[in-house]
Amino acid sequence: MSEGLSGGQPAEPAVARMLCDVRALTGEPRESSGVLWKLAESGRQLDANLIRLPAGEHIGTHAEPDLDVLVLVVAGDGVMNTPEGTLPLAEGGLLWLPHGSTRGITAGPGGLAYMTVHPRRPGMQIRRRSDPAR
C-alpha cells in the first residue's frame, strides 16, 4: 500500500481539472478591484492569482526577492514600469519577472486583468531556537 507524504495518509490522485473560466471572471463590472481568483488546491507546488485593476489604478513599485513570476495579461491594457523603462501591457502579453526585478503596474483606461504564476512559498515553520545562551 502506497502512502502519501502527510502522516501516512494515502496521497490524492493527480488529476487534471478545469479551475475557472477566466473570461467570465474578467467580464463586467470593471470597477471592482483586487484578486478575482486564486489557486487554493491542497498539495500544489504553484501559486496563481487573477487580479483586476480598474482604469488608472496602480500597484506601487516593488520587487520579489526570492521567486520568478510569470504575468499573463488576460483583459484590458496598462503599463509596467521598470528601472529599465516602461513596458506596454495588452491582452495576450506574457511577461517573465525574474526574482529580484523591480516593477510597478498601472491600468489603462479600460482597466487591466492579469494572472500571476510563481512557485509556492513554503509555509511558516516552527523551529527550535538555536540560542547559545540557553
Coordinates of C-alpha atoms in Angstrom, one line a residue:
M1 CA 0.0 0.0 0.0
S2 CA 1.5 3.3 -1.0
E3 CA 1.4 6.2 1.4
G4 CA 1.4 9.9 0.8
L5 CA 3.7 12.5 2.2
S6 CA 1.5 13.6 5.1
G7 CA 1.3 11.5 8.1
G8 CA 0.8 8.1 6.4
Q9 CA -2.4 9.2 4.7
P10 CA -2.9 8.0 1.1
A11 CA -1.9 10.6 -1.5
E12 CA -4.6 12.2 -3.5
P13 CA -4.5 11.1 -7.1
A14 CA -3.0 13.6 -9.6
V15 CA -6.0 14.5 -11.7
A16 CA -6.2 17.4 -14.2
R17 CA -9.2 19.6 -13.8
M18 CA -10.7 22.8 -15.0
L19 CA -10.3 25.5 -12.4
C20 CA -12.2 28.5 -13.7
D21 CA -13.4 30.5 -16.7
V22 CA -11.0 33.5 -16.8
R23 CA -13.2 35.3 -19.4
A24 CA -16.2 35.1 -17.2
L25 CA -14.3 36.3 -14.2
T26 CA -12.8 39.3 -16.0
G27 CA -16.2 40.4 -17.5
E28 CA -18.3 43.2 -16.1
P29 CA -18.3 45.1 -13.7
R30 CA -14.8 46.6 -14.4
E31 CA -14.9 48.9 -11.4
S32 CA -14.1 46.1 -8.9
S33 CA -10.5 45.7 -7.9
G34 CA -8.3 43.0 -6.3
V35 CA -8.0 39.3 -6.5
L36 CA -10.7 37.7 -8.6
W37 CA -9.4 34.1 -8.2
K38 CA -6.5 32.3 -6.7
L39 CA -5.2 28.7 -6.8
A40 CA -6.0 27.1 -3.5
E41 CA -5.9 23.4 -4.1
S42 CA -4.1 21.3 -1.5
G43 CA -0.7 19.8 -2.4
R44 CA 0.0 22.3 -5.1
Q45 CA 3.5 23.4 -6.0
L46 CA 2.4 26.7 -7.6
D47 CA 0.6 29.9 -6.5
A48 CA -1.5 31.7 -9.1
N49 CA -3.8 34.8 -8.8
L50 CA -6.1 36.5 -11.2
I51 CA -6.0 40.3 -10.4
R52 CA -8.1 43.1 -11.7
L53 CA -7.2 46.8 -11.6
P54 CA -9.8 49.4 -12.6
A55 CA -8.9 52.2 -15.0
G56 CA -6.0 54.3 -13.7
E57 CA -5.4 52.2 -10.6
H58 CA -1.8 51.1 -9.9
I59 CA 0.3 48.7 -7.8
G60 CA 3.3 50.5 -6.4
T61 CA 6.8 49.7 -7.3
H62 CA 8.1 46.6 -5.6
A63 CA 10.4 43.7 -6.1
E64 CA 10.1 39.9 -5.4
P65 CA 13.4 39.0 -4.0
D66 CA 13.0 35.2 -4.0
L67 CA 10.7 34.0 -6.8
D68 CA 10.4 34.3 -10.5
V69 CA 6.9 35.4 -11.6
L70 CA 5.0 35.0 -14.9
V71 CA 2.4 37.6 -15.7
L72 CA -0.2 36.9 -18.4
V73 CA -2.5 39.9 -19.4
V74 CA -5.9 38.5 -19.9
A75 CA -8.0 41.6 -20.4
G76 CA -7.6 45.4 -20.8
D77 CA -4.3 47.2 -21.0
G78 CA -1.8 49.2 -19.0
V79 CA 1.9 49.6 -18.4
M80 CA 4.6 48.0 -16.3
N81 CA 7.2 50.4 -15.0
T82 CA 10.7 49.0 -14.5
P83 CA 14.0 50.7 -13.9
E84 CA 14.9 49.9 -17.5
G85 CA 11.7 51.6 -18.9
T86 CA 8.0 51.2 -19.4
L87 CA 6.6 48.0 -20.9
P88 CA 3.2 48.2 -22.5
L89 CA 0.7 45.6 -21.3
A90 CA -2.1 44.3 -23.6
E91 CA -4.3 41.3 -23.7
G92 CA -2.2 38.2 -24.5
G93 CA 1.0 39.7 -23.3
L94 CA 3.2 37.3 -21.3
L95 CA 6.0 38.7 -19.1
W96 CA 8.7 37.0 -17.1
L97 CA 9.8 38.8 -13.9
P98 CA 13.0 37.2 -12.7
H99 CA 13.5 37.2 -8.9
G100 CA 14.9 40.5 -7.7
S101 CA 13.4 42.5 -10.6
T102 CA 11.6 45.8 -9.7
R103 CA 8.2 46.7 -11.2
G104 CA 5.0 48.7 -10.7
I105 CA 1.8 48.3 -12.7
T106 CA -0.7 50.9 -13.9
A107 CA -4.1 50.0 -15.5
G108 CA -5.0 51.8 -18.7
P109 CA -8.4 53.5 -19.5
G110 CA -10.2 50.1 -19.9
G111 CA -8.8 48.6 -16.7
L112 CA -6.4 45.6 -16.6
A113 CA -6.8 42.0 -15.6
Y114 CA -3.8 39.7 -15.3
M115 CA -2.7 36.4 -13.9
T116 CA 0.4 35.8 -11.9
V117 CA 2.0 32.4 -11.5
H118 CA 5.0 31.5 -9.4
P119 CA 6.4 28.7 -7.2
R120 CA 4.5 28.3 -4.0
R121 CA 6.2 29.8 -0.9
P122 CA 6.9 27.3 1.8
G123 CA 4.6 27.7 4.8
M124 CA 5.9 29.2 8.0
Q125 CA 7.7 26.6 10.1
I126 CA 8.3 26.3 13.8
R127 CA 11.9 25.6 14.5
R128 CA 13.9 25.2 17.7
R129 CA 15.6 28.4 18.6
S130 CA 19.4 27.9 18.4
D131 CA 20.3 30.3 21.2
P132 CA 23.7 29.6 22.7
A133 CA 22.8 31.5 25.9
R134 CA 20.1 28.9 26.7

